[in-house]
Coordinates of C-alpha atoms in Angstrom, one line a residue:
M291 CA -3.8 -22.1 -19.3
G292 CA -2.3 -19.9 -16.6
D293 CA 0.4 -20.9 -14.1
L294 CA -1.4 -21.1 -10.7
A295 CA 1.7 -22.1 -8.8
K296 CA 3.5 -19.0 -10.1
I297 CA 0.8 -16.4 -9.8
F298 CA -0.4 -17.1 -6.3
K299 CA 1.8 -15.0 -4.0
A300 CA 1.8 -14.6 -0.2
Y301 CA -0.9 -12.0 -0.1
D302 CA -2.5 -11.9 -3.6
V303 CA -2.5 -13.2 -7.2
R304 CA -0.3 -11.5 -9.7
G305 CA 1.2 -12.5 -13.1
V306 CA 1.8 -11.7 -16.8
V307 CA -1.3 -11.8 -19.0
P308 CA -2.0 -14.1 -20.7
D309 CA 1.1 -16.3 -20.2
E310 CA 0.6 -16.7 -16.5
L311 CA -2.9 -15.4 -15.9
D312 CA -5.7 -15.9 -18.5
E313 CA -9.5 -16.1 -18.5
P314 CA -9.9 -19.8 -17.9
T315 CA -7.6 -19.5 -14.9
A316 CA -9.6 -16.5 -13.6
E317 CA -12.9 -18.4 -14.1
A318 CA -11.5 -21.4 -12.1
V319 CA -10.3 -19.0 -9.4
G320 CA -13.8 -17.5 -9.2
A321 CA -15.4 -20.9 -8.7
A322 CA -12.7 -21.9 -6.1
F323 CA -13.2 -18.6 -4.3
V324 CA -16.9 -19.3 -3.7
E325 CA -16.2 -22.9 -2.7
V326 CA -13.5 -22.1 -0.2
T327 CA -15.1 -19.0 1.4
G328 CA -18.6 -20.5 1.3
A329 CA -19.8 -17.2 -0.1
L330 CA -23.4 -16.9 -1.1
A331 CA -22.6 -13.5 -2.8
A332 CA -19.5 -11.5 -3.6
V333 CA -18.5 -8.1 -4.9
V334 CA -16.0 -7.5 -7.8
A335 CA -14.2 -4.4 -9.0
H336 CA -11.4 -3.8 -11.5
D337 CA -8.8 -1.2 -12.5
M338 CA -8.2 0.4 -15.9
R339 CA -5.9 -2.3 -17.4
E340 CA -6.9 -3.6 -20.8
S341 CA -7.0 -7.2 -19.5
S342 CA -9.0 -6.3 -16.3
V343 CA -12.5 -6.4 -17.8
P344 CA -12.2 -9.9 -19.5
L345 CA -10.5 -11.3 -16.4
A346 CA -13.1 -9.9 -14.0
D347 CA -15.9 -11.2 -16.2
A348 CA -14.3 -14.6 -16.3
F349 CA -14.0 -14.6 -12.5
V350 CA -17.7 -13.6 -12.3
R351 CA -18.7 -16.5 -14.5
G352 CA -16.8 -18.9 -12.3
A353 CA -18.4 -17.5 -9.1
R354 CA -21.9 -17.6 -10.5
S355 CA -21.3 -21.1 -11.7
R356 CA -21.1 -22.1 -8.1
G357 CA -24.4 -20.4 -7.3
A358 CA -23.1 -17.2 -5.8
D359 CA -24.7 -13.8 -6.6
V360 CA -22.2 -11.2 -7.8
V361 CA -22.3 -7.4 -7.3
H362 CA -20.2 -6.0 -10.2
A363 CA -18.9 -2.6 -9.2
G364 CA -17.0 -2.0 -12.4
L365 CA -14.1 0.5 -12.3
G366 CA -12.7 1.2 -8.9
S367 CA -9.6 1.6 -6.7
T368 CA -8.6 -1.1 -4.3
D369 CA -9.9 0.9 -1.4
L370 CA -13.2 1.3 -3.2
L371 CA -13.4 -2.5 -3.3
Y372 CA -12.7 -2.6 0.5
Y373 CA -15.5 0.0 1.0
A374 CA -17.8 -2.3 -1.1
S375 CA -16.8 -5.3 1.0
G376 CA -17.2 -3.5 4.2
S377 CA -20.4 -1.6 3.5
L378 CA -22.2 -4.5 1.7
G379 CA -20.9 -7.2 4.1
L380 CA -19.6 -9.3 1.2
P381 CA -16.4 -11.0 0.3
G382 CA -14.7 -9.2 -2.6
V383 CA -12.1 -9.4 -5.3
M384 CA -10.2 -6.5 -6.9
F385 CA -8.6 -7.1 -10.3
T386 CA -5.4 -5.1 -10.4
A387 CA -1.6 -5.4 -10.6
S388 CA -1.2 -2.2 -8.6
H389 CA 2.0 -0.5 -9.6
N390 CA 3.3 -3.4 -11.8
P391 CA 3.9 -2.8 -15.6
A392 CA 1.1 -3.0 -18.1
R393 CA 1.5 -6.6 -19.1
Y394 CA 0.7 -7.7 -15.5
N395 CA -2.7 -8.2 -13.8
G396 CA -3.8 -9.9 -10.6
M397 CA -6.4 -10.2 -7.8
K398 CA -6.6 -9.0 -4.3
M399 CA -9.1 -11.0 -2.3
C400 CA -10.9 -10.4 1.0
R401 CA -13.7 -11.9 3.1
A402 CA -16.7 -9.9 4.2
G403 CA -15.8 -6.7 6.0
A404 CA -12.6 -6.3 4.0
V405 CA -10.8 -9.0 6.0
P406 CA -7.7 -10.0 3.9
I407 CA -7.2 -13.4 2.4
G408 CA -3.6 -14.5 2.4
G409 CA -1.5 -17.6 2.1
D410 CA -2.4 -18.9 5.5
T411 CA -6.0 -17.7 5.6
G412 CA -7.5 -19.3 2.5
L413 CA -5.4 -18.2 -0.5
T414 CA -3.5 -21.5 -0.7
E415 CA -6.8 -23.5 -0.6
I416 CA -8.2 -21.3 -3.4
R417 CA -5.1 -22.0 -5.5
D418 CA -5.3 -25.7 -5.0
R419 CA -9.0 -25.9 -5.7
A420 CA -8.7 -23.7 -8.8
A421 CA -6.1 -26.0 -10.2
E422 CA -8.7 -28.8 -10.1
L423 CA -11.4 -26.6 -11.7
V424 CA -9.5 -25.1 -14.7
G425 CA -11.4 -26.1 -17.9
V426 CA -14.4 -27.2 -15.9
T427 CA -17.5 -25.2 -17.1
A428 CA -20.9 -25.0 -15.5
T429 CA -24.0 -22.9 -16.2
P430 CA -24.1 -19.7 -14.1
T431 CA -27.0 -19.9 -11.6
G432 CA -26.1 -17.0 -9.4
S433 CA -27.5 -13.5 -10.2
L434 CA -25.4 -10.6 -11.5
I435 CA -26.1 -7.0 -10.3
E436 CA -24.1 -4.0 -11.7
K437 CA -23.8 -1.3 -9.1
D438 CA -21.9 2.0 -9.2
L439 CA -20.3 2.5 -5.8
L440 CA -18.1 5.5 -6.5
Q441 CA -20.4 8.1 -4.9
G442 CA -21.1 6.0 -1.9
Y443 CA -17.3 5.5 -1.5
A444 CA -16.7 9.3 -1.7
D445 CA -19.5 10.2 0.7
H446 CA -18.2 7.6 3.2
L447 CA -14.7 9.0 3.2
R448 CA -15.9 12.5 3.7
T449 CA -17.7 11.4 6.8
L450 CA -14.4 10.2 8.2
V451 CA -12.4 13.3 7.6
D452 CA -14.2 16.7 7.4
L453 CA -12.6 18.9 4.8
Y454 CA -15.5 21.3 4.2
G455 CA -14.1 23.8 6.8
I456 CA -10.5 23.9 5.7
R457 CA -8.9 27.0 4.1
P458 CA -8.8 26.9 0.3
L459 CA -5.9 24.7 -0.9
K460 CA -4.2 24.3 -4.3
V461 CA -3.4 20.6 -4.8
V462 CA -1.7 18.9 -7.7
V463 CA -2.5 15.2 -8.0
D464 CA -0.6 12.8 -10.2
A465 CA -2.8 9.7 -10.8
G466 CA -0.2 8.1 -13.1
N467 CA -3.1 7.1 -15.5
G468 CA -4.3 4.9 -12.8
M469 CA -7.5 4.7 -10.7
G470 CA -6.8 8.0 -8.8
G471 CA -8.1 9.7 -12.0
H472 CA -11.4 8.0 -11.3
T473 CA -11.7 8.5 -7.6
V474 CA -10.1 11.8 -6.8
P475 CA -12.6 14.0 -8.7
A476 CA -15.5 12.3 -6.9
V477 CA -13.9 12.7 -3.4
F478 CA -12.7 16.3 -4.0
D479 CA -16.0 17.5 -5.5
G480 CA -17.5 20.4 -3.5
L481 CA -14.5 20.8 -1.3
P482 CA -12.4 24.0 -1.0
I483 CA -9.7 22.5 -3.2
E484 CA -8.3 23.9 -6.4
L485 CA -7.3 20.7 -8.2
T486 CA -4.6 20.5 -10.9
P487 CA -4.8 17.0 -12.4
L488 CA -1.8 15.2 -13.9
Y489 CA -2.4 12.0 -16.0
F490 CA -6.0 11.5 -14.9
E491 CA -6.8 9.7 -18.2
L492 CA -7.4 6.0 -17.4
D493 CA -4.8 4.1 -19.4
G494 CA -3.4 0.8 -18.4
S495 CA -0.4 1.1 -20.7
F496 CA 0.9 3.9 -18.4
P497 CA 2.1 6.2 -21.2
N498 CA 3.7 8.9 -19.0
H499 CA 5.4 6.9 -16.2
E500 CA 4.9 3.8 -14.1
A501 CA 2.2 4.3 -11.5
N502 CA 4.7 3.6 -8.7
P503 CA 5.4 6.6 -6.4
L504 CA 8.0 4.7 -4.5
E505 CA 10.4 5.3 -7.5
P506 CA 11.7 8.8 -7.3
A507 CA 11.8 9.2 -11.1
N508 CA 8.0 8.8 -11.1
L509 CA 7.6 11.8 -8.9
R510 CA 9.5 14.3 -11.0
D511 CA 6.6 15.6 -13.0
L512 CA 4.5 16.1 -9.9
Q513 CA 7.4 17.9 -8.0
K514 CA 7.9 20.3 -11.0
A515 CA 4.1 20.9 -11.3
V516 CA 3.7 21.7 -7.6
V517 CA 6.5 24.3 -7.7
E518 CA 5.3 25.9 -11.0
A519 CA 1.7 26.1 -9.8
G520 CA 2.6 27.5 -6.4
A521 CA 0.5 24.7 -5.0
D522 CA 0.2 23.9 -1.3
L523 CA 1.0 20.2 -1.9
G524 CA 1.1 17.3 -4.3
L525 CA -0.3 13.8 -4.1
A526 CA 0.8 10.8 -6.1
F527 CA -1.2 7.6 -6.3
D528 CA -0.2 4.2 -7.5
G529 CA -2.1 2.3 -10.2
D530 CA -4.9 1.0 -8.0
A531 CA -4.8 4.1 -5.8
D532 CA -4.4 2.3 -2.5
R533 CA -1.1 4.1 -1.8
C534 CA -0.5 7.8 -1.7
W535 CA 2.8 9.7 -1.7
V536 CA 3.0 13.3 -0.5
I537 CA 5.0 16.2 -1.9
D538 CA 5.3 19.5 0.0
E539 CA 5.0 23.0 -1.3
R540 CA 8.8 23.1 -2.1
G541 CA 8.5 20.0 -4.3
E542 CA 10.2 17.9 -1.7
S543 CA 9.1 14.3 -0.8
V544 CA 7.5 13.8 2.6
S545 CA 8.5 10.4 4.1
P546 CA 5.7 8.0 4.8
S547 CA 7.0 7.8 8.3
A548 CA 6.2 11.5 8.8
I549 CA 2.8 10.9 7.4
T550 CA 2.3 8.0 9.7
A551 CA 3.2 10.1 12.7
L552 CA 1.0 13.0 11.6
V553 CA -2.1 10.8 11.0
A554 CA -1.4 8.9 14.3
A555 CA -1.4 12.2 16.2
R556 CA -4.7 13.2 14.6
E557 CA -6.3 9.8 15.4
L558 CA -5.0 9.9 18.9
A559 CA -6.6 13.3 19.5
K560 CA -9.9 11.7 18.6
H561 CA -9.3 8.4 20.3
P562 CA -7.0 9.0 23.3
G563 CA -4.8 6.1 24.5
S564 CA -5.4 4.0 21.4
T565 CA -3.0 1.6 19.8
I566 CA -1.0 2.6 16.7
I567 CA 0.6 0.0 14.5
H568 CA 3.9 0.6 12.6
N569 CA 6.1 -1.8 10.8
L570 CA 9.7 -2.2 11.8
I571 CA 11.0 -0.1 8.9
T572 CA 9.2 3.1 9.8
S573 CA 11.2 5.8 11.5
R574 CA 12.1 5.5 15.2
G575 CA 10.3 8.8 15.4
V576 CA 6.9 7.2 14.9
P577 CA 6.7 5.3 18.2
E578 CA 8.3 8.3 20.0
I579 CA 5.6 10.6 18.7
V580 CA 2.8 8.0 19.4
R581 CA 3.9 7.8 23.0
E582 CA 4.2 11.6 23.3
H583 CA 0.5 11.8 22.2
G584 CA -0.6 9.2 24.7
G585 CA -0.8 6.3 22.4
D586 CA 0.5 2.7 22.5
P587 CA 2.8 1.9 19.5
V588 CA 3.0 -1.7 18.4
R589 CA 5.8 -2.8 16.0
T590 CA 5.1 -5.5 13.3
R591 CA 6.6 -7.3 10.4
V592 CA 6.4 -5.7 6.9
G593 CA 3.3 -6.7 4.9
H594 CA -0.3 -5.8 4.9
S595 CA -1.5 -9.1 6.2
F596 CA 0.6 -8.7 9.3
I597 CA -0.5 -5.1 9.9
K598 CA -4.2 -6.0 9.4
A599 CA -4.0 -9.0 11.7
E600 CA -2.2 -7.0 14.4
M601 CA -4.7 -4.2 14.1
A602 CA -7.6 -6.6 14.5
R603 CA -6.0 -8.3 17.4
T604 CA -5.2 -5.0 19.3
G605 CA -8.2 -2.9 18.0
A606 CA -5.6 -0.3 16.8
V607 CA -7.1 2.9 15.5
F608 CA -4.4 3.4 12.8
G609 CA -1.4 1.7 11.2
G610 CA 1.3 2.9 8.8
E611 CA 4.0 1.4 6.6
H612 CA 7.1 2.8 5.0
S613 CA 5.6 1.9 1.6
A614 CA 2.9 4.5 1.9
H615 CA 0.2 2.1 2.9
Y616 CA -2.1 3.5 5.7
Y617 CA -4.7 1.5 7.6
F618 CA -7.7 2.7 9.4
R619 CA -10.0 1.1 12.0
D620 CA -12.8 3.2 10.8
F621 CA -12.3 1.8 7.3
W622 CA -12.7 -1.8 8.3
F623 CA -9.0 -2.0 9.3
A624 CA -8.2 -1.7 5.6
D625 CA -5.7 0.6 3.8
S626 CA -6.7 3.7 1.9
G627 CA -4.3 6.1 0.3
M628 CA -7.2 8.5 -0.3
L629 CA -8.1 8.6 3.4
A630 CA -4.5 9.3 4.4
A631 CA -4.3 12.1 1.8
M632 CA -7.5 13.6 3.3
H633 CA -5.9 13.6 6.8
V634 CA -2.9 15.5 5.4
L635 CA -5.2 18.0 3.7
A636 CA -7.1 18.5 6.9
A637 CA -3.9 19.0 9.0
L638 CA -2.7 21.5 6.5
G639 CA -6.0 23.3 5.9
E640 CA -6.9 23.7 9.6
Q641 CA -3.9 26.1 10.1
E642 CA -1.9 28.6 8.1
R643 CA 1.7 27.2 8.0
P644 CA 3.0 25.5 4.8
L645 CA 3.2 21.7 4.7
S646 CA 7.0 21.6 5.0
Q647 CA 6.7 23.3 8.5
V648 CA 3.7 21.1 9.5
V649 CA 5.6 17.8 8.8
A650 CA 8.9 19.1 10.2
A651 CA 7.6 18.2 13.7
Y652 CA 7.2 14.6 12.6
S653 CA 10.6 14.2 10.8
R654 CA 13.3 13.6 13.4
Y655 CA 15.9 11.4 11.8
H656 CA 17.9 10.8 8.6
A657 CA 16.9 7.7 6.7
T658 CA 18.3 5.9 3.7
G659 CA 15.0 4.8 2.2
E660 CA 14.9 1.2 1.0
I661 CA 18.0 0.1 -0.9
N662 CA 17.8 -3.2 -2.8
S663 CA 20.9 -5.4 -3.5
T664 CA 21.0 -8.5 -5.6
V665 CA 22.5 -11.2 -3.4
P666 CA 22.3 -14.8 -4.5
D667 CA 23.3 -16.2 -1.1
Q668 CA 21.1 -14.2 1.2
E669 CA 21.7 -16.4 4.3
E670 CA 25.5 -16.1 4.0
A671 CA 25.2 -12.3 3.6
L672 CA 22.9 -12.0 6.7
R673 CA 25.3 -14.2 8.7
R674 CA 28.3 -12.0 7.9
V675 CA 26.4 -8.8 8.7
R676 CA 25.1 -10.3 11.9
A677 CA 28.7 -11.3 12.9
A678 CA 30.1 -7.9 12.0
F679 CA 27.7 -6.0 14.2
A680 CA 27.7 -8.4 17.1
G681 CA 28.0 -6.4 20.3
R682 CA 27.5 -3.1 18.6
G683 CA 23.8 -2.9 19.2
E684 CA 20.6 -4.7 20.2
V685 CA 19.7 -7.5 17.7
D686 CA 16.3 -8.8 16.8
E687 CA 15.0 -11.0 14.0
L688 CA 11.3 -10.3 13.9
D689 CA 11.6 -9.7 10.1
G690 CA 15.1 -10.2 8.7
L691 CA 18.0 -8.7 10.8
T692 CA 17.5 -5.5 12.8
V693 CA 20.4 -4.0 14.7
S694 CA 19.6 -1.0 17.0
A695 CA 22.0 1.3 18.9
P696 CA 21.2 4.7 20.6
G697 CA 22.1 6.8 17.6
W698 CA 21.2 4.5 14.7
W699 CA 19.5 1.3 13.5
F700 CA 19.3 -0.7 10.3
N701 CA 17.1 -3.6 9.1
L702 CA 18.2 -6.0 6.4
R703 CA 15.6 -8.5 5.1
A704 CA 15.2 -10.8 2.2
S705 CA 12.6 -10.3 -0.6
N706 CA 9.9 -13.0 -0.7
T707 CA 10.0 -13.2 -4.5
E708 CA 13.5 -12.2 -5.7
P709 CA 17.2 -12.8 -4.8
L710 CA 17.3 -9.4 -3.1
L711 CA 18.2 -8.1 0.3
R712 CA 16.5 -4.9 1.3
L713 CA 18.4 -2.4 3.5
N714 CA 16.8 0.4 5.5
A715 CA 18.9 2.4 7.9
E716 CA 18.3 5.5 10.0
A717 CA 20.4 7.7 12.3
A718 CA 20.2 10.9 14.3
D719 CA 22.6 12.6 11.9
Q720 CA 23.5 12.3 8.2
T721 CA 27.1 11.3 8.8
T722 CA 26.2 8.3 11.0
M723 CA 23.5 7.2 8.7
T724 CA 25.8 7.3 5.7
A725 CA 28.5 5.4 7.6
V726 CA 26.1 2.6 8.7
R727 CA 24.6 2.4 5.2
D728 CA 28.0 2.1 3.5
E729 CA 29.4 -0.4 5.9
V730 CA 26.4 -2.8 5.3
L731 CA 26.4 -2.3 1.5
D732 CA 30.2 -2.9 1.3
M733 CA 29.7 -6.3 3.1
L734 CA 26.9 -7.2 0.7
R735 CA 29.1 -6.4 -2.3
E736 CA 31.8 -8.7 -0.8
V737 CA 29.4 -11.6 -0.7
T738 CA 28.4 -11.2 -4.4
Q739 CA 32.0 -10.9 -5.7

């Protein structure tokens, strides 16, 4: 039996298979999902992990045992599942552990219209009800329909960003043996794109590198391939292909903040005066550029449930995170790495300059990226840093500790799941950024000694 208390997180379900997540547990979650949401029907998709098919099938049995009809979409990316939920008007479940290692699996759940289910919007109730249903079996009475949604997903995305008229582009894509290898060929088919695929073979053991583009080591093969091929850009997707990282023609990483600002400017050109959501770790340049393009920037906590809730509340046209998650009003307020990539391709292909020059206009500051420090006593560490910077800048605690001054800012926040403090710092120049970073890190080391 799996460990329900351990695998249910703030936003999703995730654990080691089969020690923490097994088929009886998935079946119980399927039954609980239907009971808690009141769903008469649901849609299910899964990634390429070896455990995904049996877990998804078990969930389907549980859902059907409570009378729900199930549309089984089979292999898909997480944003394909959101497309399915939105276009079919059904609650949905995606079986994936995203960028986690091969031994993990999990579930991302949403209500009809791709509305996320989190800890305070039904996930806790599903967990508690599933705990009561583990080992309880019932005859499936709901119907099962297998439906291939890949072409519909690709067609829909191509209506949102028109790439047919762009100049021909050479693009290297690293799918990391994840679901990008399934979705990219369908989306790019017939477009003026010369595709060089890296690791498109679906393989949940991730034989080449982890499917996590936030780790610089996982980008090296792509960076090398872009330069060697003389490509216009490179794209790296995570395991379930809901995140996308961009590499320019020189093999250099483009920060997600620059991509957020670029896409925001494009969306504001189509929807003047709209709201743009950004989390508090994105560059200070993002709200500046949003205002310059006539938009209304709104700052949120880190985490997709906060972003999506704020987008729904404000009717925001777009939202971006430092973790390369990008959210679109026209895509049911859900995140899609593929749609963000298509905006970058359009911005590049509609003019003649190389990508490094295009994104330069959206990259204004020097940033550390996210630096994790193991700190057993997080509260004491935050207290010391707060005291040390008292009077040196504006302080807010929307999500952790943020200190802002005219030439720099930093945020220090605790991990929800590990004894870690995550530092992000940014400044107008490299020297200041380094000084702020090192001062905070030195204080964290003092606490751990």
